[in-house]
Coordinates of N, CA and C in Angstrom, one line a residue:
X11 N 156.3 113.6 165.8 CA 157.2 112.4 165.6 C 156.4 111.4 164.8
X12 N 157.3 110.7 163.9 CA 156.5 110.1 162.3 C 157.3 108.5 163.2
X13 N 156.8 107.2 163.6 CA 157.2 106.4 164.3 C 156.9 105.6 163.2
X14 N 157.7 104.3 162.6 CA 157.9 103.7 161.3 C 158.3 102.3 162.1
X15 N 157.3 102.0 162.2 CA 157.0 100.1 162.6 C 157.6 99.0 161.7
X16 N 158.4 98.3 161.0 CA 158.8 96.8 160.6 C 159.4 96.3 161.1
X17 N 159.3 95.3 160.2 CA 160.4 94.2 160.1 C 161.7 94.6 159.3
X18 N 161.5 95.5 158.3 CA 161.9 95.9 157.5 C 163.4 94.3 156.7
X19 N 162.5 93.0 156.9 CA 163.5 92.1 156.3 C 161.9 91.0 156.1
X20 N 160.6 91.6 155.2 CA 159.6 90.9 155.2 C 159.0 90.3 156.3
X21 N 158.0 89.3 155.9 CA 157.2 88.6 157.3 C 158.4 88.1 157.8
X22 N 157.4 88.1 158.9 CA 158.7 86.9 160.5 C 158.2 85.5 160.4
X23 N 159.1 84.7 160.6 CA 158.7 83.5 160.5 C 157.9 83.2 161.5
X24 N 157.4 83.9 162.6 CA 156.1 83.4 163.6 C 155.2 84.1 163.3
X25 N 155.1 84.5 162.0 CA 153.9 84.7 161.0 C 153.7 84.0 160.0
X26 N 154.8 82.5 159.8 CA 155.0 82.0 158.5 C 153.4 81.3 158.2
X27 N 152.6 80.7 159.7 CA 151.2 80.0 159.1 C 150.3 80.9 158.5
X28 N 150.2 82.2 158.9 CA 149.1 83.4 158.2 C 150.2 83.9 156.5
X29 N 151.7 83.8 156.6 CA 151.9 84.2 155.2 C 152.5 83.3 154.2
X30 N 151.5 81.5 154.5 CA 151.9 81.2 153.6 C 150.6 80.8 152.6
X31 N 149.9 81.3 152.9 CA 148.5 81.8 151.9 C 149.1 82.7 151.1
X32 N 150.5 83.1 151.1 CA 150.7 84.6 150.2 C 151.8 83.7 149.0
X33 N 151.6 84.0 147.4 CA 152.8 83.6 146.9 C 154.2 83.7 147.2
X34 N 155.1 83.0 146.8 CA 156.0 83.3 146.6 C 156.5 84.4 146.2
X35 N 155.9 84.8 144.6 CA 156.3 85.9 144.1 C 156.0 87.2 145.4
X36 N 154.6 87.4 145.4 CA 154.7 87.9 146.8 C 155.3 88.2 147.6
X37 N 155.7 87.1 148.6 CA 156.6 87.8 149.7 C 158.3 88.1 148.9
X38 N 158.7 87.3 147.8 CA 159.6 88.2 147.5 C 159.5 89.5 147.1
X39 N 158.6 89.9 146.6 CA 158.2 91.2 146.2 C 158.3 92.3 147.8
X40 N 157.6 91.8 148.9 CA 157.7 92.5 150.2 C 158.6 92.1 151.0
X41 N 159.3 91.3 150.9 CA 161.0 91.3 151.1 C 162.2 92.3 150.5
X42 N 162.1 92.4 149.2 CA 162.8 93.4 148.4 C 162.4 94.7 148.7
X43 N 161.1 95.0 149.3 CA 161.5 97.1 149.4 C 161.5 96.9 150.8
X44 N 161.3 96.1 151.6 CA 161.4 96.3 153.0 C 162.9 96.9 153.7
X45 N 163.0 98.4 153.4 CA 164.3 98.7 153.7 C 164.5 99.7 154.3
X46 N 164.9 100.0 155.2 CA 164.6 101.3 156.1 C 164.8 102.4 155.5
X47 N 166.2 102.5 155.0 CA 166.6 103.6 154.8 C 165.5 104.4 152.9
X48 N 165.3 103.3 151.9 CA 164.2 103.6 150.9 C 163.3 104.2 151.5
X49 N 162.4 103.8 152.6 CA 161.5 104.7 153.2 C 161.3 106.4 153.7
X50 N 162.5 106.2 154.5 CA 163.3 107.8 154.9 C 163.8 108.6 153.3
X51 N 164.1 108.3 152.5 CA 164.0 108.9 151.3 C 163.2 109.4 151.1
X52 N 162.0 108.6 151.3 CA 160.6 109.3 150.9 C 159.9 110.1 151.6
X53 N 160.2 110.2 152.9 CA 159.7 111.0 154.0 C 160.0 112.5 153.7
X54 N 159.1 113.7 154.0 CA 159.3 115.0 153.8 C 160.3 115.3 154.9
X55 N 160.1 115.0 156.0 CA 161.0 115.1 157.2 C 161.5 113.8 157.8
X56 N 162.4 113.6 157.3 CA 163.1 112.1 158.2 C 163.7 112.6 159.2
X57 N 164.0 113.5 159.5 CA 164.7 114.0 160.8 C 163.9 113.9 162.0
X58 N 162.2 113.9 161.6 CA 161.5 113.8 162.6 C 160.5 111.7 162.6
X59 N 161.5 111.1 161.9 CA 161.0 110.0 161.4 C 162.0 109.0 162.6
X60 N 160.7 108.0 163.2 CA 161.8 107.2 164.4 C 161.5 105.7 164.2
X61 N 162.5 104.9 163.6 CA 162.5 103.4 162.8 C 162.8 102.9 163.9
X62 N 161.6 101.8 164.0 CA 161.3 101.0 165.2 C 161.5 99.4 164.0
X63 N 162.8 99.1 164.3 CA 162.9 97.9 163.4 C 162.4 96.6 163.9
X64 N 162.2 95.7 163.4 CA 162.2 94.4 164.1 C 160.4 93.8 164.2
X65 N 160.3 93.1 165.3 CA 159.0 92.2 165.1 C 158.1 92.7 165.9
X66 N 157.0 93.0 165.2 CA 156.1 93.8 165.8 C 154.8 92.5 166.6
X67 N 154.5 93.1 167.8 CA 154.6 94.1 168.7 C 155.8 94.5 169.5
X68 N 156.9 93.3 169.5 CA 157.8 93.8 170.1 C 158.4 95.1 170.1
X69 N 158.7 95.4 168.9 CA 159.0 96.3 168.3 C 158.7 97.8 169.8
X70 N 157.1 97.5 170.0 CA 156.8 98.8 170.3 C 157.2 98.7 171.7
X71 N 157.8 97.6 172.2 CA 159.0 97.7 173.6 C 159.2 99.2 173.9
X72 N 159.5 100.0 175.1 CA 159.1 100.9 175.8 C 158.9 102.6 175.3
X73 N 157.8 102.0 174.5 CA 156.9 103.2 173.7 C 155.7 103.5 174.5
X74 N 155.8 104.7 175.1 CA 154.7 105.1 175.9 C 154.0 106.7 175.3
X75 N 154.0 106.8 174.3 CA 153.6 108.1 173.6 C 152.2 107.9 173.6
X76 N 151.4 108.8 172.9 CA 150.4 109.0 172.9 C 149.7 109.4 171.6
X77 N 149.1 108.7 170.8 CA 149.1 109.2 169.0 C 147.8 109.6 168.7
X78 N 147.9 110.6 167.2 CA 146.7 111.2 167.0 C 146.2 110.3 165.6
X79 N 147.1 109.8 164.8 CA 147.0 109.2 163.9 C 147.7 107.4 163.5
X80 N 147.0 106.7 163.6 CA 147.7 106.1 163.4 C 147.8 104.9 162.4
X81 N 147.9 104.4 161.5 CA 148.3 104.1 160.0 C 149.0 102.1 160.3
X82 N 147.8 101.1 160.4 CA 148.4 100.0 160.0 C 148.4 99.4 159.4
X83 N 149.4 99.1 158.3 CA 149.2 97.7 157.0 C 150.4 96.5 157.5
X84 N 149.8 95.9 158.3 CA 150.6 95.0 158.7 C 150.1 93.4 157.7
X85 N 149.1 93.4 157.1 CA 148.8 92.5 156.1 C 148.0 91.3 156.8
X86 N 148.4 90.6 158.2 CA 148.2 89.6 158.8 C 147.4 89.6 159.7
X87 N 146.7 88.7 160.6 CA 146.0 89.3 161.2 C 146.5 89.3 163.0
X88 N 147.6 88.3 163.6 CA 147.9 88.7 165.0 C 148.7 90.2 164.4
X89 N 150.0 90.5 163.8 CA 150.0 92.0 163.9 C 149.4 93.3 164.1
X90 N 147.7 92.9 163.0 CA 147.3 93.9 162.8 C 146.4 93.5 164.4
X91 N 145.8 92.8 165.0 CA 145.0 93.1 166.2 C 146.0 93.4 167.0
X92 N 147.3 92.8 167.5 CA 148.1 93.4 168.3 C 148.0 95.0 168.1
X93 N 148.2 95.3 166.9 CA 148.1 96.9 166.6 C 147.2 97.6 167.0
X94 N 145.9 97.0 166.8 CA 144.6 97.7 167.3 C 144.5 97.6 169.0
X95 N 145.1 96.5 169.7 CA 144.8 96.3 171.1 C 146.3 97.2 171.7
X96 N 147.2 97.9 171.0 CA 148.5 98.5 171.6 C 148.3 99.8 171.3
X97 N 148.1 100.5 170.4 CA 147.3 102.3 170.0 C 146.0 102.2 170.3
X98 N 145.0 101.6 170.6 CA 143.6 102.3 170.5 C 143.5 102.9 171.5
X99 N 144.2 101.8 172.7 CA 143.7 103.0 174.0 C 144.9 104.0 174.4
X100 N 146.3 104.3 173.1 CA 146.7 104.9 173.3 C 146.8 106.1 172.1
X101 N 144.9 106.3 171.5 CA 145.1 107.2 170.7 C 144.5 108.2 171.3
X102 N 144.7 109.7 171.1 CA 144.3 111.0 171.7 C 142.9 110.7 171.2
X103 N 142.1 111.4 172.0 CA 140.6 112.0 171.7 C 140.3 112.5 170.6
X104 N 139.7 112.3 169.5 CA 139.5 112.5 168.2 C 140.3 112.0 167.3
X105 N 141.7 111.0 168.0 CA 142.3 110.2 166.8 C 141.8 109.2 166.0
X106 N 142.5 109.1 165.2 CA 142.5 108.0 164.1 C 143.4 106.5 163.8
X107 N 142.2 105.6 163.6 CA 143.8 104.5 163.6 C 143.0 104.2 162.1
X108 N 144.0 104.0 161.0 CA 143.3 103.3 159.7 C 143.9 102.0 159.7
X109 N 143.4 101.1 159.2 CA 143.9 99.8 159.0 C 143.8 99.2 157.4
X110 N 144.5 99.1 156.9 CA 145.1 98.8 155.6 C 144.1 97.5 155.1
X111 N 144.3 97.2 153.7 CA 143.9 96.0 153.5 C 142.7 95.3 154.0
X112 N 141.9 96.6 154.3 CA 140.5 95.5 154.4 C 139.8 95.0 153.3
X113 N 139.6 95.4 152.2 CA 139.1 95.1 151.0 C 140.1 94.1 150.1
X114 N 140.8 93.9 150.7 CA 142.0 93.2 149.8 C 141.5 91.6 149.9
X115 N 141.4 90.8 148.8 CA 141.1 89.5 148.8 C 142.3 88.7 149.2
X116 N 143.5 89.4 149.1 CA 145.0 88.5 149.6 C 145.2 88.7 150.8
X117 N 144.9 89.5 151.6 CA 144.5 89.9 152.8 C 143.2 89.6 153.9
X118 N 142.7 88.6 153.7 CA 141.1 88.7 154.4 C 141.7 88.8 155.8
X119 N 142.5 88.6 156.0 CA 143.1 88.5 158.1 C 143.3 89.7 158.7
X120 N 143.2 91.0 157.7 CA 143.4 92.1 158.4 C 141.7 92.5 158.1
X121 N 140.6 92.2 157.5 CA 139.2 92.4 157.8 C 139.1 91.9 158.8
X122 N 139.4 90.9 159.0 CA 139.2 89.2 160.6 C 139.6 89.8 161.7
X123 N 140.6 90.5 161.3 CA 141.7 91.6 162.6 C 140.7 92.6 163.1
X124 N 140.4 93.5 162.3 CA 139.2 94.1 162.8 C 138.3 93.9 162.7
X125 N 137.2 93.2 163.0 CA 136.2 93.0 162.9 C 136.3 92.6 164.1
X126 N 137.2 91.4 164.2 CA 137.2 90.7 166.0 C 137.4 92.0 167.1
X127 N 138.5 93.2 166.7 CA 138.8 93.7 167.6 C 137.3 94.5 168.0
X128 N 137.0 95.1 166.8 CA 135.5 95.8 167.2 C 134.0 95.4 168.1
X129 N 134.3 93.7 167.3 CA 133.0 93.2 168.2 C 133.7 93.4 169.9
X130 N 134.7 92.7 169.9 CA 135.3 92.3 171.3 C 135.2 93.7 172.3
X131 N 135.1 95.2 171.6 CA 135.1 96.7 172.6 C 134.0 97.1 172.0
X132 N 133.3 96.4 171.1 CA 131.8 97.2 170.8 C 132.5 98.6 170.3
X133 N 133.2 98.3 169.0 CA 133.2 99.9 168.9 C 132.7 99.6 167.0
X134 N 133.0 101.0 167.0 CA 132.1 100.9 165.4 C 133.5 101.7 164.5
X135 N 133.1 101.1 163.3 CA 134.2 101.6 162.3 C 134.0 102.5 160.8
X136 N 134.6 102.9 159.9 CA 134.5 103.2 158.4 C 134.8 102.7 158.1
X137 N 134.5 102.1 156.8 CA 135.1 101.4 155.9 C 135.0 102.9 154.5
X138 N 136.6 102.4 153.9 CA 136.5 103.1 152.7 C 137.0 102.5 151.5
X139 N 136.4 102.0 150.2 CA 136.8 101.3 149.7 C 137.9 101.8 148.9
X140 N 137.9 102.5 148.9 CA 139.4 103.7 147.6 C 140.7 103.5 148.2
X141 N 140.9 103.4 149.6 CA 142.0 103.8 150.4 C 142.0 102.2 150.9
X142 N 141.0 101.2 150.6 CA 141.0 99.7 151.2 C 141.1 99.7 152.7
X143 N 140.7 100.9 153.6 CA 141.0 100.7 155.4 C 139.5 100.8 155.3
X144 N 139.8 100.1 156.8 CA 138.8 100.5 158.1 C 139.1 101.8 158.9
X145 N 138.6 102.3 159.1 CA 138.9 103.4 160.0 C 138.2 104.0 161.6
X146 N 139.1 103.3 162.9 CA 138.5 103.7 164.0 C 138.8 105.0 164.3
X147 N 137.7 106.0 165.5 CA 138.0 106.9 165.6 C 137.9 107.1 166.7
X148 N 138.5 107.9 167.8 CA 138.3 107.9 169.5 C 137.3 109.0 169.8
X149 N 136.5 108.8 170.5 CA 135.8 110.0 170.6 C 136.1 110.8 172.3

């Protein structure tokens, strides 16, 4: 199961102090493809694809699964640490969480995001500059 986290209608406005460092042009630009159903187009298997709309963390309201992979570009930085503090202790043994936008200069809040979360559990990360994540791994 492929679980597809947004807002899918841009930032939330109790993100407006972290996105308004972002242009204008900008968030209209991630307002305009934030669309559920454009996404599932692109998916090899949408049938196995489960859109979790709305404001994240809420979003992940009574999700109790267990992941091997897990993939965040939330851009900001309470999103992205909520993300790191909601999957890490619910990733399998030898999973993966990547975190988007760490190298991004429009972005420094999701470096900030991880970094805090790592000091705070003493854990250690990758960085990859080609793919712009951080990458934790469970051992």
């Amino acid at each position: 199961t492929c679980y597809l986290f947004d807002t899918f209608s841009g930032f939330d406005q109790r993100d407006k102090d972290e996105s308004q460092a972002l242009t204008p042009e900008l968030l209209e630009f991630y307002n305009a493809r934030s669309n559920a159903e454009r996404v599932l187009e692109r998916m090899f298997y949408p049938e196995q694809c489960v859109v979790k709309a709305g404001y994240f963390p809420e979003s992940l309201e009574g999700l109790e699964d267990n992941f091997a992979f897990v993939h965040l570009d939330c851009d900001l930085y309470n999103p992205n640490l909520a993300g790191l503090e909601y999957f890490y202790p619910r990733l399998n043994k030898g999973g993966y969480i990547a975190v988007h936008d760490f190298y991004n200069i429009l972005y420094p809040q999701a470096k900030e995001a991880v970094r805090d979360f790592a000091d705070k559990y003493k854990l250690t990360y990758m960085t990859d500059f080609f793919s712009d994540s951080a990458i934790f791994s469970k051992e």
